[in-house]
Amino acid sequence: MSKKILILDDSDDILEVMKDALEMEGYEVKTLNYTDDICKEAISFNTDMVILDYILFGINGGELCHMMKTNPLTAHVPVIMVSAYPRVLESLGSYGSDAFIAKPFNLSDIFSTVKDCFLKAGDIEHV
C-alpha cells in the first residue's frame, strides 16, 4: 500500500510539480492550496506525511504545523516545512516540524527528505 502525502501550498505550480514527482515515486498525493483545519484534512485523507509551505495566504504554515503536532490524532504524522524564507524559521523556530526544505528546491531534496522522515518515524516500508 502506498504512503499518503498531503501537500499544502498556495502556489498551484509548486503543488503540481510536487504531486507529479511524488506520484512517480509511488506515493499517493493530495494537494490543497488552502485549509482552515489541517488536522481534519490530514485525518480524512489518512495521511502518512504533510508537506506545508511556511507562508500561506491568510495563515502561517508554522501555526498549522503546531496544530498538527499538538493534536493527539495527528501528532505522530511527520511534517516537512517548505519556504523561500529559511531565515524566518531560524528566528521563529520550526513549530515542531520534522524537516525543512528551502525553496527553490531540487526534486532530489524532496525525495530524500521524505524518505528520511519516514525512516526517522520508524517506517521503513516505503524507503
PDB file of C-alpha atoms in Angstrom:
ATOM      1  CA  MET A   1       0.000   0.000   0.000  1.00  0.00           C
ATOM      2  CA  SER A   2       1.442   3.377  -0.987  1.00  0.00           C
ATOM      3  CA  LYS A   3       2.105   6.090   1.563  1.00  0.00           C
ATOM      4  CA  LYS A   4      -0.183   9.110   1.534  1.00  0.00           C
ATOM      5  CA  ILE A   5       1.276  12.610   1.451  1.00  0.00           C
ATOM      6  CA  LEU A   6      -0.802  15.758   1.932  1.00  0.00           C
ATOM      7  CA  ILE A   7       0.735  18.919   0.447  1.00  0.00           C
ATOM      8  CA  LEU A   8      -0.425  22.439   1.318  1.00  0.00           C
ATOM      9  CA  ASP A   9       0.980  25.333  -0.725  1.00  0.00           C
ATOM     10  CA  ASP A  10      -0.646  28.436  -2.200  1.00  0.00           C
ATOM     11  CA  SER A  11       1.283  28.047  -5.470  1.00  0.00           C
ATOM     12  CA  ASP A  12      -0.507  25.811  -7.961  1.00  0.00           C
ATOM     13  CA  ASP A  13       2.769  25.355  -9.870  1.00  0.00           C
ATOM     14  CA  ILE A  14       4.566  24.043  -6.769  1.00  0.00           C
ATOM     15  CA  LEU A  15       1.637  21.751  -5.970  1.00  0.00           C
ATOM     16  CA  GLU A  16       1.597  20.320  -9.486  1.00  0.00           C
ATOM     17  CA  VAL A  17       5.360  19.694  -9.609  1.00  0.00           C
ATOM     18  CA  MET A  18       5.470  18.087  -6.163  1.00  0.00           C
ATOM     19  CA  LYS A  19       2.359  15.977  -6.799  1.00  0.00           C
ATOM     20  CA  ASP A  20       3.616  14.661 -10.148  1.00  0.00           C
ATOM     21  CA  ALA A  21       7.103  13.937  -8.812  1.00  0.00           C
ATOM     22  CA  LEU A  22       5.945  12.185  -5.634  1.00  0.00           C
ATOM     23  CA  GLU A  23       3.353  10.139  -7.508  1.00  0.00           C
ATOM     24  CA  MET A  24       6.113   8.971  -9.859  1.00  0.00           C
ATOM     25  CA  GLU A  25       7.954   7.809  -6.724  1.00  0.00           C
ATOM     26  CA  GLY A  26       4.927   5.703  -5.759  1.00  0.00           C
ATOM     27  CA  TYR A  27       3.223   7.933  -3.199  1.00  0.00           C
ATOM     28  CA  GLU A  28      -0.480   8.807  -3.135  1.00  0.00           C
ATOM     29  CA  VAL A  29      -0.701  12.593  -3.034  1.00  0.00           C
ATOM     30  CA  LYS A  30      -3.460  15.061  -2.178  1.00  0.00           C
ATOM     31  CA  THR A  31      -2.870  18.769  -2.711  1.00  0.00           C
ATOM     32  CA  LEU A  32      -4.544  21.790  -1.145  1.00  0.00           C
ATOM     33  CA  ASN A  33      -3.940  25.480  -1.665  1.00  0.00           C
ATOM     34  CA  TYR A  34      -5.961  26.409   1.436  1.00  0.00           C
ATOM     35  CA  THR A  35      -7.467  24.853   4.542  1.00  0.00           C
ATOM     36  CA  ASP A  36      -8.752  26.218   7.791  1.00  0.00           C
ATOM     37  CA  ASP A  37      -8.381  22.835   9.517  1.00  0.00           C
ATOM     38  CA  ILE A  38      -5.214  20.953   8.643  1.00  0.00           C
ATOM     39  CA  CYS A  39      -5.890  18.270  11.251  1.00  0.00           C
ATOM     40  CA  LYS A  40      -9.300  17.488   9.758  1.00  0.00           C
ATOM     41  CA  GLU A  41      -7.761  17.250   6.270  1.00  0.00           C
ATOM     42  CA  ALA A  42      -4.943  15.005   7.499  1.00  0.00           C
ATOM     43  CA  ILE A  43      -7.334  12.701   9.347  1.00  0.00           C
ATOM     44  CA  SER A  44      -9.856  12.435   6.496  1.00  0.00           C
ATOM     45  CA  PHE A  45      -7.084  11.627   3.975  1.00  0.00           C
ATOM     46  CA  ASN A  46      -5.473   9.246   6.487  1.00  0.00           C
ATOM     47  CA  THR A  47      -2.185  10.912   5.647  1.00  0.00           C
ATOM     48  CA  ASP A  48       1.227   9.472   6.449  1.00  0.00           C
ATOM     49  CA  MET A  49       3.034  12.806   5.958  1.00  0.00           C
ATOM     50  CA  VAL A  50       2.298  16.510   5.446  1.00  0.00           C
ATOM     51  CA  ILE A  51       4.355  18.968   3.423  1.00  0.00           C
ATOM     52  CA  LEU A  52       3.492  22.587   4.337  1.00  0.00           C
ATOM     53  CA  ASP A  53       4.503  25.905   2.854  1.00  0.00           C
ATOM     54  CA  TYR A  54       5.511  28.319   5.594  1.00  0.00           C
ATOM     55  CA  ILE A  55       3.922  31.459   4.159  1.00  0.00           C
ATOM     56  CA  LEU A  56       0.342  30.915   3.003  1.00  0.00           C
ATOM     57  CA  PHE A  57      -2.468  33.316   2.157  1.00  0.00           C
ATOM     58  CA  GLY A  58      -4.173  34.253   5.388  1.00  0.00           C
ATOM     59  CA  ILE A  59      -2.382  31.793   7.674  1.00  0.00           C
ATOM     60  CA  ASN A  60       1.073  30.898   8.871  1.00  0.00           C
ATOM     61  CA  GLY A  61       2.080  27.370   7.852  1.00  0.00           C
ATOM     62  CA  GLY A  62       4.109  27.135  11.057  1.00  0.00           C
ATOM     63  CA  GLU A  63       0.946  27.530  13.078  1.00  0.00           C
ATOM     64  CA  LEU A  64      -0.702  24.765  11.029  1.00  0.00           C
ATOM     65  CA  CYS A  65       2.295  22.552  11.830  1.00  0.00           C
ATOM     66  CA  HIS A  66       1.926  23.411  15.527  1.00  0.00           C
ATOM     67  CA  MET A  67      -1.773  22.484  15.358  1.00  0.00           C
ATOM     68  CA  MET A  68      -0.883  19.091  13.910  1.00  0.00           C
ATOM     69  CA  LYS A  69       1.869  18.424  16.426  1.00  0.00           C
ATOM     70  CA  THR A  70      -0.312  19.319  19.433  1.00  0.00           C
ATOM     71  CA  ASN A  71      -3.357  17.305  18.310  1.00  0.00           C
ATOM     72  CA  PRO A  72      -3.155  13.735  19.694  1.00  0.00           C
ATOM     73  CA  LEU A  73      -4.717  12.372  16.486  1.00  0.00           C
ATOM     74  CA  THR A  74      -2.074  13.914  14.195  1.00  0.00           C
ATOM     75  CA  ALA A  75       0.991  14.457  16.405  1.00  0.00           C
ATOM     76  CA  HIS A  76       2.680  11.320  15.039  1.00  0.00           C
ATOM     77  CA  VAL A  77       2.458  12.487  11.396  1.00  0.00           C
ATOM     78  CA  PRO A  78       5.790  13.804  10.058  1.00  0.00           C
ATOM     79  CA  VAL A  79       5.581  17.408   8.847  1.00  0.00           C
ATOM     80  CA  ILE A  80       8.028  18.933   6.372  1.00  0.00           C
ATOM     81  CA  MET A  81       8.067  22.737   6.203  1.00  0.00           C
ATOM     82  CA  VAL A  82       8.942  24.379   2.881  1.00  0.00           C
ATOM     83  CA  SER A  83       9.822  28.050   2.468  1.00  0.00           C
ATOM     84  CA  ALA A  84      11.652  30.531   0.306  1.00  0.00           C
ATOM     85  CA  TYR A  85      12.475  32.356   3.562  1.00  0.00           C
ATOM     86  CA  PRO A  86      14.615  29.995   5.654  1.00  0.00           C
ATOM     87  CA  ARG A  87      15.734  32.818   7.947  1.00  0.00           C
ATOM     88  CA  VAL A  88      12.164  33.206   9.171  1.00  0.00           C
ATOM     89  CA  LEU A  89      12.301  29.672  10.561  1.00  0.00           C
ATOM     90  CA  GLU A  90      15.711  30.368  12.100  1.00  0.00           C
ATOM     91  CA  SER A  91      14.280  33.289  14.051  1.00  0.00           C
ATOM     92  CA  LEU A  92      10.836  31.883  14.851  1.00  0.00           C
ATOM     93  CA  GLY A  93      11.580  28.199  15.279  1.00  0.00           C
ATOM     94  CA  SER A  94      10.396  25.143  13.414  1.00  0.00           C
ATOM     95  CA  TYR A  95       6.966  24.883  15.113  1.00  0.00           C
ATOM     96  CA  GLY A  96       7.723  21.223  15.768  1.00  0.00           C
ATOM     97  CA  SER A  97       8.292  20.289  12.129  1.00  0.00           C
ATOM     98  CA  ASP A  98      10.311  17.174  11.381  1.00  0.00           C
ATOM     99  CA  ALA A  99      12.293  18.681   8.499  1.00  0.00           C
ATOM    100  CA  PHE A 100      12.762  21.816   6.414  1.00  0.00           C
ATOM    101  CA  ILE A 101      13.318  22.313   2.684  1.00  0.00           C
ATOM    102  CA  ALA A 102      14.313  25.701   1.259  1.00  0.00           C
ATOM    103  CA  LYS A 103      12.762  26.987  -1.960  1.00  0.00           C
ATOM    104  CA  PRO A 104      13.815  26.806  -4.684  1.00  0.00           C
ATOM    105  CA  PHE A 105      14.433  23.101  -4.245  1.00  0.00           C
ATOM    106  CA  ASN A 106      15.591  20.179  -6.347  1.00  0.00           C
ATOM    107  CA  LEU A 107      13.250  17.227  -6.585  1.00  0.00           C
ATOM    108  CA  SER A 108      16.050  15.105  -5.136  1.00  0.00           C
ATOM    109  CA  ASP A 109      15.794  17.276  -1.972  1.00  0.00           C
ATOM    110  CA  ILE A 110      12.097  16.428  -1.722  1.00  0.00           C
ATOM    111  CA  PHE A 111      12.649  12.702  -2.287  1.00  0.00           C
ATOM    112  CA  SER A 112      15.490  12.381   0.210  1.00  0.00           C
ATOM    113  CA  THR A 113      13.747  14.454   2.894  1.00  0.00           C
ATOM    114  CA  VAL A 114      10.525  12.448   2.562  1.00  0.00           C
ATOM    115  CA  LYS A 115      12.447   9.170   2.836  1.00  0.00           C
ATOM    116  CA  ASP A 116      14.489  10.452   5.788  1.00  0.00           C
ATOM    117  CA  CYS A 117      11.327  11.480   7.646  1.00  0.00           C
ATOM    118  CA  PHE A 118       9.739   8.077   7.088  1.00  0.00           C
ATOM    119  CA  LEU A 119      12.944   6.431   8.369  1.00  0.00           C
ATOM    120  CA  LYS A 120      13.016   8.652  11.463  1.00  0.00           C
ATOM    121  CA  ALA A 121       9.389   7.783  12.106  1.00  0.00           C
ATOM    122  CA  GLY A 122      10.385   4.105  12.076  1.00  0.00           C
ATOM    123  CA  ASP A 123       8.533   3.489   8.821  1.00  0.00           C
ATOM    124  CA  ILE A 124      10.924   1.700   6.510  1.00  0.00           C
ATOM    125  CA  GLU A 125       8.179   0.140   4.378  1.00  0.00           C
ATOM    126  CA  HIS A 126       8.451   2.745   1.625  1.00  0.00           C
ATOM    127  CA  VAL A 127      12.122   3.671   1.798  1.00  0.00           C
TER     128      VAL A 127
END
